[in-house]
CSV table of C-alpha atoms in Angstrom, one decimal:
chain,number,residue,atom,x,y,z
B,1,UNK,CA,81.4,170.6,143.4
B,2,UNK,CA,83.6,171.1,140.4
B,3,UNK,CA,82.0,174.3,139.6
B,4,UNK,CA,85.4,176.3,140.2
B,5,UNK,CA,86.6,175.4,137.0
B,6,UNK,CA,85.7,174.3,133.3
B,7,UNK,CA,88.2,171.6,132.2
B,8,UNK,CA,88.7,173.0,128.5
B,9,UNK,CA,89.4,176.5,130.2
B,10,UNK,CA,91.6,175.2,132.9
B,11,UNK,CA,93.9,173.4,130.6
B,12,UNK,CA,93.2,175.5,127.6
B,13,UNK,CA,97.0,176.1,127.1
B,14,UNK,CA,97.8,172.4,126.6
B,15,UNK,CA,98.3,169.0,128.8
B,16,UNK,CA,102.2,169.5,129.3
B,17,UNK,CA,103.2,171.1,132.4
B,18,UNK,CA,107.0,171.6,131.7
B,19,UNK,CA,109.1,174.2,133.9
B,20,UNK,CA,106.4,175.5,135.7
B,21,UNK,CA,103.6,176.0,132.9
B,22,UNK,CA,101.3,174.6,130.7
B,23,UNK,CA,102.3,173.8,127.0
B,24,UNK,CA,100.4,172.2,124.3
B,25,UNK,CA,102.0,169.1,122.8
B,26,UNK,CA,103.8,168.9,119.7
B,27,UNK,CA,103.2,165.3,118.5
B,28,UNK,CA,100.9,166.9,115.7
B,29,UNK,CA,98.1,164.3,117.2
B,30,UNK,CA,95.1,165.2,119.6
B,31,UNK,CA,93.6,163.2,122.0
B,32,UNK,CA,90.1,163.3,124.1
B,33,UNK,CA,89.5,162.6,127.5
B,34,UNK,CA,86.1,161.1,127.4
B,35,UNK,CA,83.7,160.9,130.7
B,36,UNK,CA,83.0,156.9,130.8
B,37,UNK,CA,79.6,157.4,132.4
B,38,UNK,CA,78.3,159.4,129.2
B,39,UNK,CA,80.6,158.9,126.4
B,40,UNK,CA,81.0,162.4,126.5
B,41,UNK,CA,84.4,164.4,125.6
B,42,UNK,CA,85.3,166.6,128.3
B,43,UNK,CA,89.0,167.4,127.2
B,44,UNK,CA,90.9,167.6,123.8
B,45,UNK,CA,94.4,168.3,123.7
B,46,UNK,CA,97.7,167.9,121.7
B,47,UNK,CA,99.8,164.7,122.7
B,48,UNK,CA,103.0,165.3,123.8
B,49,UNK,CA,106.0,164.2,121.5
B,50,UNK,CA,109.5,163.3,122.0
B,51,UNK,CA,110.4,167.0,121.8
B,52,UNK,CA,108.1,167.9,124.7
B,53,UNK,CA,110.0,164.9,126.8
B,54,UNK,CA,113.3,166.5,125.9
B,55,UNK,CA,112.2,169.8,127.2
B,56,UNK,CA,110.3,168.2,130.5
B,57,UNK,CA,114.0,166.3,131.1
B,58,UNK,CA,116.0,169.6,130.2
B,59,UNK,CA,113.8,171.6,132.6
B,60,UNK,CA,114.4,168.5,135.8
B,61,UNK,CA,118.0,168.3,135.0
B,62,UNK,CA,118.0,172.0,135.4
B,63,UNK,CA,116.4,172.4,138.4
B,64,UNK,CA,118.1,169.2,140.0
B,65,UNK,CA,121.2,171.2,141.9
B,66,UNK,CA,119.1,173.4,143.6
B,67,UNK,CA,116.5,171.3,144.9
B,68,UNK,CA,118.8,168.2,145.9
B,69,UNK,CA,120.9,171.0,147.6
B,70,UNK,CA,118.1,172.5,149.7
B,71,UNK,CA,118.1,171.4,153.1
B,72,UNK,CA,115.7,168.3,154.2
B,73,UNK,CA,114.3,171.2,156.0
B,74,UNK,CA,113.8,173.1,153.2
B,75,UNK,CA,112.2,170.3,151.0
B,76,UNK,CA,110.1,169.5,154.0
B,77,UNK,CA,108.5,172.9,154.6
B,78,UNK,CA,107.8,173.3,150.9
B,79,UNK,CA,105.8,169.9,150.8
B,80,UNK,CA,103.8,170.6,153.9
B,81,UNK,CA,102.8,173.9,152.0
B,82,UNK,CA,102.1,171.6,148.9
B,83,UNK,CA,99.7,169.3,151.3
B,84,UNK,CA,97.7,172.5,152.4
B,85,UNK,CA,97.3,173.6,149.0
B,86,UNK,CA,96.0,170.0,148.0
B,87,UNK,CA,93.8,170.3,151.1
B,88,UNK,CA,92.1,173.4,150.0
B,89,UNK,CA,91.6,172.4,146.4
B,90,UNK,CA,90.3,168.7,147.5
B,91,UNK,CA,86.3,169.4,146.0
B,92,UNK,CA,88.2,170.3,142.6
B,93,UNK,CA,90.3,167.2,142.7
B,94,UNK,CA,87.5,165.2,143.6
B,95,UNK,CA,85.4,166.5,140.6
B,96,UNK,CA,88.3,166.2,137.9
B,97,UNK,CA,89.1,162.5,139.2
B,98,UNK,CA,85.5,161.1,139.1
B,99,UNK,CA,84.9,163.0,135.6
B,100,UNK,CA,87.7,161.6,133.8
B,101,UNK,CA,87.4,158.1,135.6
B,102,UNK,CA,83.8,157.4,136.4
B,103,UNK,CA,84.5,157.0,140.1
B,104,UNK,CA,81.9,157.6,142.3
B,105,UNK,CA,82.1,160.6,144.1
B,106,UNK,CA,82.5,159.3,147.4
B,107,UNK,CA,85.1,156.9,146.3
B,108,UNK,CA,87.0,160.1,145.1
B,109,UNK,CA,86.3,162.4,148.1
B,110,UNK,CA,86.6,159.9,150.6
B,111,UNK,CA,89.4,157.7,149.2
B,112,UNK,CA,91.6,159.1,146.4
B,113,UNK,CA,91.9,162.7,147.5
B,114,UNK,CA,92.2,162.5,151.2
B,115,UNK,CA,94.5,159.6,150.8
B,116,UNK,CA,96.9,161.8,148.7
B,117,UNK,CA,96.7,164.5,150.8
B,118,UNK,CA,97.7,162.3,153.7
B,119,UNK,CA,101.0,160.8,151.4
B,120,UNK,CA,102.1,164.4,150.6
B,121,UNK,CA,102.1,165.0,154.4
B,122,UNK,CA,103.6,161.9,155.2
B,123,UNK,CA,106.5,162.6,152.9
B,124,UNK,CA,106.9,166.2,154.0
B,125,UNK,CA,107.7,164.8,157.0
B,126,UNK,CA,110.1,162.0,155.7
B,127,UNK,CA,112.2,164.3,153.6
B,128,UNK,CA,113.5,165.1,157.2
B,129,UNK,CA,114.6,161.4,158.0
B,130,UNK,CA,117.0,160.2,155.3
B,131,UNK,CA,119.3,158.3,157.5
B,132,UNK,CA,122.3,156.4,156.9
B,133,UNK,CA,124.1,153.7,159.3
B,134,UNK,CA,125.9,155.2,162.1
B,135,UNK,CA,129.4,156.2,161.6
B,136,UNK,CA,132.2,154.0,163.0
B,137,UNK,CA,135.5,152.5,162.7
B,138,UNK,CA,135.1,148.9,161.4
B,139,UNK,CA,138.6,148.0,160.7
B,140,UNK,CA,140.1,150.1,163.1
B,141,UNK,CA,142.0,152.5,161.1
B,142,UNK,CA,139.1,154.0,159.1
B,143,UNK,CA,136.4,155.9,159.9
B,144,UNK,CA,133.1,155.0,157.7
B,145,UNK,CA,129.6,156.3,157.3
B,146,UNK,CA,126.9,156.3,154.6
B,147,UNK,CA,125.5,159.1,152.9
B,148,UNK,CA,122.2,158.8,151.4
B,149,UNK,CA,121.6,161.3,148.4
B,150,UNK,CA,119.7,161.9,145.5
B,151,UNK,CA,119.8,160.1,142.1
B,152,UNK,CA,118.9,163.1,139.6
B,153,UNK,CA,116.3,162.8,137.0
B,154,UNK,CA,113.7,160.3,137.6
B,155,UNK,CA,110.9,159.2,134.6
B,156,UNK,CA,108.2,157.6,135.9
B,157,UNK,CA,104.8,156.5,133.9
B,158,UNK,CA,101.6,156.1,136.0
B,159,UNK,CA,98.0,154.5,135.1
B,160,UNK,CA,94.5,155.2,134.7
B,161,UNK,CA,93.2,153.6,137.3
B,162,UNK,CA,94.1,155.8,140.2
B,163,UNK,CA,95.3,158.7,138.2
B,164,UNK,CA,95.8,161.1,141.2
B,165,UNK,CA,97.1,158.7,143.6
B,166,UNK,CA,99.6,157.4,141.5
B,167,UNK,CA,101.1,160.3,140.3
B,168,UNK,CA,101.6,161.2,143.9
B,169,UNK,CA,103.0,157.7,144.7
B,170,UNK,CA,105.4,158.5,142.0
B,171,UNK,CA,106.4,162.0,142.4
B,172,UNK,CA,106.5,162.4,146.4
B,173,UNK,CA,109.1,160.1,147.1
B,174,UNK,CA,111.4,161.0,144.4
B,175,UNK,CA,111.0,164.7,145.4
B,176,UNK,CA,111.3,164.4,149.1
B,177,UNK,CA,114.5,162.4,148.3
B,178,UNK,CA,115.9,165.4,146.4
B,179,UNK,CA,115.2,164.3,142.7
B,180,UNK,CA,113.1,166.1,140.2
B,181,UNK,CA,110.7,164.1,137.9
B,182,UNK,CA,109.1,163.8,134.5
B,183,UNK,CA,105.8,161.5,135.0
B,184,UNK,CA,103.6,160.4,132.0
B,185,UNK,CA,100.3,159.8,132.9
B,186,UNK,CA,97.9,157.8,131.1
B,187,UNK,CA,96.4,159.5,128.2
B,188,UNK,CA,93.0,159.2,128.9
B,189,UNK,CA,93.0,160.3,132.6
B,190,UNK,CA,95.9,163.3,132.8
B,191,UNK,CA,93.5,166.2,134.6
B,192,UNK,CA,94.5,165.7,138.1
B,193,UNK,CA,98.3,164.7,137.5
B,194,UNK,CA,98.1,168.5,135.6
B,195,UNK,CA,96.5,169.9,138.7
B,196,UNK,CA,98.7,168.0,140.9
B,197,UNK,CA,101.8,169.7,139.6
B,198,UNK,CA,100.4,173.4,139.2
B,199,UNK,CA,99.3,172.9,142.7
B,200,UNK,CA,103.1,172.1,143.5
B,201,UNK,CA,103.9,175.0,141.9
B,202,UNK,CA,101.4,176.9,144.1
B,203,UNK,CA,102.9,175.9,147.1
B,204,UNK,CA,106.8,177.2,146.0
B,205,UNK,CA,108.0,173.9,144.8
B,206,UNK,CA,110.5,175.2,142.2
B,207,UNK,CA,109.9,175.0,138.3
B,208,UNK,CA,111.2,172.2,136.9
B,209,UNK,CA,110.9,169.9,140.0
B,210,UNK,CA,108.0,168.1,138.6
B,211,UNK,CA,107.0,167.9,135.0
B,212,UNK,CA,104.2,166.3,133.2
B,213,UNK,CA,104.2,165.1,129.5
B,214,UNK,CA,101.0,163.4,128.3
B,215,UNK,CA,101.6,161.5,125.3
B,216,UNK,CA,101.1,157.8,124.2
B,217,UNK,CA,103.2,155.2,125.5
B,218,UNK,CA,105.2,153.9,122.2
B,219,UNK,CA,106.0,157.7,121.5
B,220,UNK,CA,106.3,160.0,124.5
B,221,UNK,CA,106.3,156.9,127.1
B,222,UNK,CA,109.6,154.7,125.5
B,223,UNK,CA,111.3,158.0,125.0
B,224,UNK,CA,111.0,159.0,128.5
B,225,UNK,CA,112.5,155.6,129.9
B,226,UNK,CA,115.0,155.6,127.1
B,227,UNK,CA,116.1,159.1,127.7
B,228,UNK,CA,119.9,159.4,128.4
B,229,UNK,CA,119.5,162.0,131.3
B,230,UNK,CA,116.7,159.9,133.1
B,231,UNK,CA,118.7,157.8,135.8
B,232,UNK,CA,115.7,155.9,137.3
B,233,UNK,CA,112.5,154.7,135.7
B,234,UNK,CA,108.8,153.8,138.2
B,235,UNK,CA,106.5,152.2,136.1
B,236,UNK,CA,102.9,151.0,137.3
B,237,UNK,CA,100.9,149.0,134.9
B,238,UNK,CA,100.2,145.8,133.3
B,239,UNK,CA,102.8,143.1,133.3
B,240,UNK,CA,103.2,143.0,129.4
B,241,UNK,CA,104.0,146.7,129.3
B,242,UNK,CA,106.3,146.4,132.7
B,243,UNK,CA,108.6,143.9,130.5
B,244,UNK,CA,108.6,146.2,127.7
B,245,UNK,CA,109.5,149.1,130.1
B,246,UNK,CA,112.4,146.7,131.9
B,247,UNK,CA,113.7,146.1,128.4
B,248,UNK,CA,114.3,149.7,127.4
B,249,UNK,CA,115.4,150.9,130.8
B,250,UNK,CA,118.0,148.1,131.2
B,251,UNK,CA,119.5,148.7,127.8
B,252,UNK,CA,120.6,152.4,129.4
B,253,UNK,CA,121.5,151.0,132.6
B,254,UNK,CA,118.8,152.9,134.8
B,255,UNK,CA,117.4,151.8,138.1
B,256,UNK,CA,113.8,150.4,137.6
B,257,UNK,CA,110.8,150.1,140.0
B,258,UNK,CA,107.9,148.3,138.6
B,259,UNK,CA,104.3,147.7,140.1
B,260,UNK,CA,102.6,145.4,137.9
B,261,UNK,CA,99.6,143.2,137.9
B,262,UNK,CA,97.9,141.2,140.4
B,263,UNK,CA,95.2,138.6,140.8
B,264,UNK,CA,94.5,138.8,144.7
B,265,UNK,CA,93.4,135.9,146.5
B,266,UNK,CA,90.5,136.0,149.2
B,267,UNK,CA,91.3,133.3,151.8
B,268,UNK,CA,88.4,132.4,153.9
B,269,UNK,CA,89.0,129.6,156.3
B,270,UNK,CA,86.0,127.7,158.4
B,271,UNK,CA,86.4,129.1,161.4
B,272,UNK,CA,86.1,133.0,160.0
B,273,UNK,CA,83.4,135.2,160.4
B,274,UNK,CA,81.2,134.9,157.3
B,275,UNK,CA,79.4,138.2,158.0
B,276,UNK,CA,82.9,139.8,157.9
B,277,UNK,CA,84.0,137.8,155.0
B,278,UNK,CA,81.3,138.2,152.7
B,279,UNK,CA,81.2,142.0,153.2
B,280,UNK,CA,85.0,142.1,152.7
B,281,UNK,CA,84.9,140.3,149.6
B,282,UNK,CA,82.3,142.7,148.0
B,283,UNK,CA,84.0,145.6,148.7
B,284,UNK,CA,87.5,144.3,147.8
B,285,UNK,CA,86.2,142.7,145.0
B,286,UNK,CA,84.4,146.1,143.7
B,287,UNK,CA,86.3,149.0,144.6
B,288,UNK,CA,87.0,151.1,141.8
B,289,UNK,CA,84.8,148.9,139.7
B,290,UNK,CA,87.4,146.2,140.1
B,291,UNK,CA,89.9,148.1,138.5
B,292,UNK,CA,92.5,147.6,141.1
B,293,UNK,CA,95.4,145.8,141.2
B,294,UNK,CA,95.2,144.6,144.9
B,295,UNK,CA,91.4,144.0,144.4
B,296,UNK,CA,89.9,140.7,145.6
B,297,UNK,CA,89.7,138.6,142.4
B,298,UNK,CA,89.8,135.0,143.6
B,299,UNK,CA,87.8,134.1,146.6
B,300,UNK,CA,88.8,130.6,148.0
B,301,UNK,CA,86.5,129.3,150.5
B,302,UNK,CA,87.0,126.5,152.7
B,303,UNK,CA,84.3,123.8,152.2
B,304,UNK,CA,82.1,124.2,155.2
B,305,UNK,CA,81.2,127.8,154.4
B,306,UNK,CA,81.6,127.7,150.8
B,307,UNK,CA,77.8,127.4,149.7
B,308,UNK,CA,77.0,130.2,152.2
B,309,UNK,CA,79.8,132.4,151.4
B,310,UNK,CA,78.4,132.3,147.4
B,311,UNK,CA,74.6,132.9,148.6
B,312,UNK,CA,75.7,136.0,150.6
B,313,UNK,CA,78.0,137.4,148.2
B,314,UNK,CA,75.5,136.9,145.5
B,315,UNK,CA,72.8,138.7,147.7
B,316,UNK,CA,74.8,141.8,148.7
B,317,UNK,CA,76.2,142.4,145.0
B,318,UNK,CA,72.5,142.9,143.9
B,319,UNK,CA,72.3,145.3,146.5
B,320,UNK,CA,75.0,147.4,144.7
B,321,UNK,CA,73.7,150.7,143.3
B,322,UNK,CA,75.0,151.3,139.4
B,323,UNK,CA,74.6,155.2,138.5
B,324,UNK,CA,75.8,158.6,137.9
B,325,UNK,CA,78.9,159.0,139.5
B,326,UNK,CA,78.3,162.5,141.0
B,327,UNK,CA,75.3,160.9,142.6
B,328,UNK,CA,76.4,160.6,146.3
B,329,UNK,CA,74.3,157.2,146.6
B,330,UNK,CA,76.1,155.9,143.5
B,331,UNK,CA,78.2,152.6,144.8
B,332,UNK,CA,79.3,151.3,141.6
B,333,UNK,CA,80.5,153.6,138.7
B,334,UNK,CA,81.4,152.6,135.0
B,335,UNK,CA,84.6,150.8,134.0
B,336,UNK,CA,87.4,153.6,132.3
B,337,UNK,CA,86.1,153.1,129.0
B,338,UNK,CA,83.8,150.8,126.6
B,339,UNK,CA,86.6,148.9,125.6
B,340,UNK,CA,87.3,147.9,128.8
B,341,UNK,CA,83.9,147.2,129.4
B,342,UNK,CA,83.8,144.9,126.5
B,343,UNK,CA,87.2,143.2,127.5
B,344,UNK,CA,85.4,142.5,130.9
B,345,UNK,CA,82.2,140.9,129.3
B,346,UNK,CA,84.6,138.9,127.0
B,347,UNK,CA,86.3,137.0,130.0
B,348,UNK,CA,82.6,136.5,131.4
B,349,UNK,CA,81.2,135.1,128.5
B,350,UNK,CA,84.1,132.8,127.6
B,351,UNK,CA,83.5,131.4,131.4
B,352,UNK,CA,79.9,130.6,130.7
B,353,UNK,CA,81.3,127.8,129.0
B,354,UNK,CA,83.1,125.9,131.8
B,355,UNK,CA,81.6,127.6,135.2
B,356,UNK,CA,78.5,129.4,136.6
B,357,UNK,CA,77.7,133.0,136.6
B,358,UNK,CA,76.0,133.3,139.9
B,359,UNK,CA,74.9,137.2,139.4
B,360,UNK,CA,75.4,140.0,137.0
B,361,UNK,CA,77.2,139.0,133.7
B,362,UNK,CA,76.0,141.7,132.0
B,363,UNK,CA,75.9,145.4,131.2
B,364,UNK,CA,72.7,147.4,132.4
B,365,UNK,CA,70.4,149.3,130.1
B,366,UNK,CA,68.2,152.1,130.3
B,367,UNK,CA,69.9,155.3,131.8
B,368,UNK,CA,73.5,153.7,132.2
B,369,UNK,CA,73.3,152.3,128.5
B,370,UNK,CA,75.8,155.3,127.1
B,371,UNK,CA,78.0,154.8,129.9
B,372,UNK,CA,80.6,152.1,130.5
B,373,UNK,CA,79.1,150.2,133.1
B,374,UNK,CA,79.2,146.3,134.1
B,375,UNK,CA,77.1,144.9,136.7
B,376,UNK,CA,79.1,143.2,139.5
B,377,UNK,CA,79.5,139.8,139.1
B,378,UNK,CA,80.2,136.2,141.0
B,379,UNK,CA,81.4,133.4,139.6
B,380,UNK,CA,81.6,130.0,141.2
B,381,UNK,CA,82.5,126.3,139.7
B,382,UNK,CA,85.4,127.3,137.7
B,383,UNK,CA,88.8,125.3,137.5
B,384,UNK,CA,91.9,126.3,139.3
B,385,UNK,CA,93.8,126.4,135.8
B,386,UNK,CA,91.0,128.3,134.0
B,387,UNK,CA,91.1,131.9,132.4
B,388,UNK,CA,89.0,133.4,134.7
B,389,UNK,CA,91.2,132.5,137.7
B,390,UNK,CA,94.4,133.0,136.3
B,391,UNK,CA,94.3,136.1,134.2
B,392,UNK,CA,93.6,139.7,135.5
B,393,UNK,CA,90.5,140.8,134.6
B,394,UNK,CA,90.5,144.5,136.1
B,395,UNK,CA,86.7,144.6,136.2
B,396,UNK,CA,83.9,143.7,139.2
B,397,UNK,CA,84.4,140.2,138.8
B,398,UNK,CA,85.0,137.9,141.7
B,399,UNK,CA,85.6,134.1,141.6
B,400,UNK,CA,84.7,131.5,143.8
B,401,UNK,CA,86.2,128.1,144.3
B,402,UNK,CA,86.4,125.7,147.4
B,403,UNK,CA,89.2,124.4,149.3
B,404,UNK,CA,89.6,121.0,151.6
B,405,UNK,CA,92.7,121.8,153.8
B,406,UNK,CA,94.8,124.7,154.9
B,407,UNK,CA,97.7,123.5,152.9
B,408,UNK,CA,95.6,123.4,150.0
B,409,UNK,CA,94.2,126.8,150.6
B,410,UNK,CA,97.6,128.1,150.8
B,411,UNK,CA,98.7,126.2,147.8
B,412,UNK,CA,95.7,127.6,145.5
B,413,UNK,CA,96.5,131.1,147.0
B,414,UNK,CA,100.2,130.9,145.6
B,415,UNK,CA,99.0,129.5,142.2
B,416,UNK,CA,99.1,132.2,139.6
B,417,UNK,CA,102.2,134.0,138.5
B,418,UNK,CA,101.2,137.3,140.4
B,419,UNK,CA,101.8,138.5,144.1
B,420,UNK,CA,100.8,141.7,144.8
B,421,UNK,CA,98.1,141.5,147.8
B,422,UNK,CA,96.2,138.8,149.4
B,423,UNK,CA,93.8,138.4,152.4
B,424,UNK,CA,93.4,135.9,155.0
B,425,UNK,CA,90.0,135.6,157.1
B,426,UNK,CA,90.2,133.5,160.4
B,427,UNK,CA,89.7,133.8,164.1
B,428,UNK,CA,92.7,131.6,164.6
B,429,UNK,CA,96.1,133.4,165.3
B,430,UNK,CA,98.1,130.6,164.3
B,431,UNK,CA,96.1,130.1,160.8
B,432,UNK,CA,96.7,134.0,160.4
B,433,UNK,CA,100.1,133.7,161.2
B,434,UNK,CA,100.9,130.9,158.5
B,435,UNK,CA,99.1,132.3,155.8
B,436,UNK,CA,101.0,136.1,156.3
B,437,UNK,CA,104.6,134.1,156.3
B,438,UNK,CA,103.3,131.6,153.5
B,439,UNK,CA,101.3,133.4,150.9
B,440,UNK,CA,103.7,135.3,148.4
B,441,UNK,CA,102.6,138.7,148.1
B,442,UNK,CA,103.9,142.1,148.8
B,443,UNK,CA,100.9,142.7,151.3
B,444,UNK,CA,99.0,140.3,153.4
B,445,UNK,CA,95.8,141.6,155.1
B,446,UNK,CA,94.1,139.2,157.9
B,447,UNK,CA,90.4,139.9,158.1
B,448,UNK,CA,90.4,143.0,155.7
B,449,UNK,CA,91.0,143.3,152.4
B,450,UNK,CA,92.0,146.9,150.4
B,451,UNK,CA,93.2,149.4,153.1
B,452,UNK,CA,96.5,151.1,152.8
B,453,UNK,CA,98.5,153.8,154.8
B,454,UNK,CA,101.6,156.0,153.8
B,455,UNK,CA,103.5,154.6,156.3
B,456,UNK,CA,103.8,151.2,155.2
B,457,UNK,CA,105.3,149.6,151.8
B,458,UNK,CA,103.3,148.8,148.7
B,459,UNK,CA,104.7,146.3,146.3
B,460,UNK,CA,104.7,143.0,144.6
B,461,UNK,CA,106.3,139.6,144.6
B,462,UNK,CA,106.8,137.5,141.4
B,463,UNK,CA,105.1,138.8,138.2
B,464,UNK,CA,103.5,141.7,140.1
B,465,UNK,CA,107.3,143.5,140.0
B,466,UNK,CA,109.8,144.7,142.9
B,467,UNK,CA,110.3,147.7,144.6
B,468,UNK,CA,108.0,149.7,147.0
B,469,UNK,CA,105.5,152.8,146.4
B,470,UNK,CA,104.9,154.9,149.8
B,471,UNK,CA,106.5,154.6,153.1
B,472,UNK,CA,110.2,155.1,154.2
B,473,UNK,CA,110.9,151.8,152.2
B,474,UNK,CA,110.4,153.9,149.0
B,475,UNK,CA,113.2,155.8,149.4
B,476,UNK,CA,115.5,152.8,148.6
B,477,UNK,CA,114.4,152.9,145.0
B,478,UNK,CA,114.8,157.0,144.8
B,479,UNK,CA,118.5,157.1,146.5
B,480,UNK,CA,122.0,156.4,146.1
B,481,UNK,CA,123.8,155.0,149.0
B,482,UNK,CA,127.4,156.2,149.1
B,483,UNK,CA,129.9,154.4,151.5
B,484,UNK,CA,132.4,157.1,152.7
B,485,UNK,CA,135.9,156.4,154.5
B,486,UNK,CA,138.5,158.2,156.3
B,487,UNK,CA,141.9,157.1,157.1
B,488,UNK,CA,142.8,157.8,160.5
B,489,UNK,CA,146.6,156.5,161.1
B,490,UNK,CA,148.3,159.6,158.8
B,491,UNK,CA,150.4,156.8,158.0
B,492,UNK,CA,152.2,157.0,154.5
B,493,UNK,CA,153.0,153.3,153.9
B,494,UNK,CA,150.3,151.3,155.1
B,495,UNK,CA,150.6,147.7,156.1
B,496,UNK,CA,148.3,146.2,153.4
B,497,UNK,CA,150.8,148.2,150.5
B,498,UNK,CA,153.2,145.2,151.0
B,499,UNK,CA,150.4,143.2,149.0
B,500,UNK,CA,151.3,145.3,146.3
B,501,UNK,CA,154.8,145.9,146.3
B,502,UNK,CA,157.9,145.5,148.9
B,503,UNK,CA,157.9,143.6,151.9
B,504,UNK,CA,156.5,144.2,155.3
């Protein structure tokens, strides 16, 4: 895996992909991509400056008439070829994703890459199903119908936790609808976003339709969001940065899609399958080393099951294997950086003053000492209003709290500013139905936590943002709905004209 290219050679021309070619950035500042498992630099490049953003937007604007004017079938065929190219290069994508993120290779090969290929295939088909309301004579004298049109140049910003999948989630619905796009990936994880754009070119998608600018948020990101030729912004990241993106976007009256932070509750009722809940909690909390905005972070367990749940989760967490991401037996890789590991450790250390660290709560030494590793951590006994319960940690940390009544459990699940995802664990159909209705989150799983599918939307409530990624619902973000109305009477003087001049 990954033997087909060396990163520095593959991107020797730079980390900007503009109008179908790699270029070097013009900011005058360089940046390193670091393997978080070893601390070693794997790629160094020049960051994008505002001139690079301008060039990328200009390329996207020039490509828009041709791409938006293509038939849905033509766009669909190109995107089907795109999916095929991605599938052919799956090993290289998995290697690069694990290298820059520290993901266990079994996660990148079984989740990130196939999920992206599937998402590309889905939008290749969805490109042919951009439909409006049926035409009709709603007032008797006119025929009305709805056109759904591409909006123009999209400027999007993707995070570092799922660089490949987040690039796909931003790019695919935009181009399937006929738009062109400039994407800014996180500067610490640009490799697979660049490869994604290159694969699109290889599949025959025209130059300028997909452009990548890799730069700092304050310079390249803010300039992209505020660019006058960018008509829509999609951002995935923290709620704090999302607020800044919203300020810039609304100043130029842009359409805005935000997918922000999360603090997903994991609600276990007393009739739940305890073994299933324990397994689901560990998997849901530790996926991507907990660096997932939908990860299970707050387990509320009805009191009769609480102690057994804590014991079960602690025992299972202690079997999780930390190690080299490229070892197929590794379960948990490092966090994205030493700074992120230290941030997570800070939350846990402060929690020791008011809660119990049941297992974990430390960085491993030995062979893993140079990496940004942190052991799976379970915390019990915290208060609902404590920092460890209310704040997004973005690491392999699960907090468990008891509850007594169903009313209390659902109230606790809703008691944070966030509302991205949640799960409910019960054998009772009515309990499950109530939980799915009353938990304020964009996705509520029942007796599972984490699975996503291309056909269904992903997006949040409250401080977790608004708008949808994936599914046909995402086209609401990337298309303009236009009402067209034809007069059918051929009468010069309409009856309603009397309200403006003359008499009946």
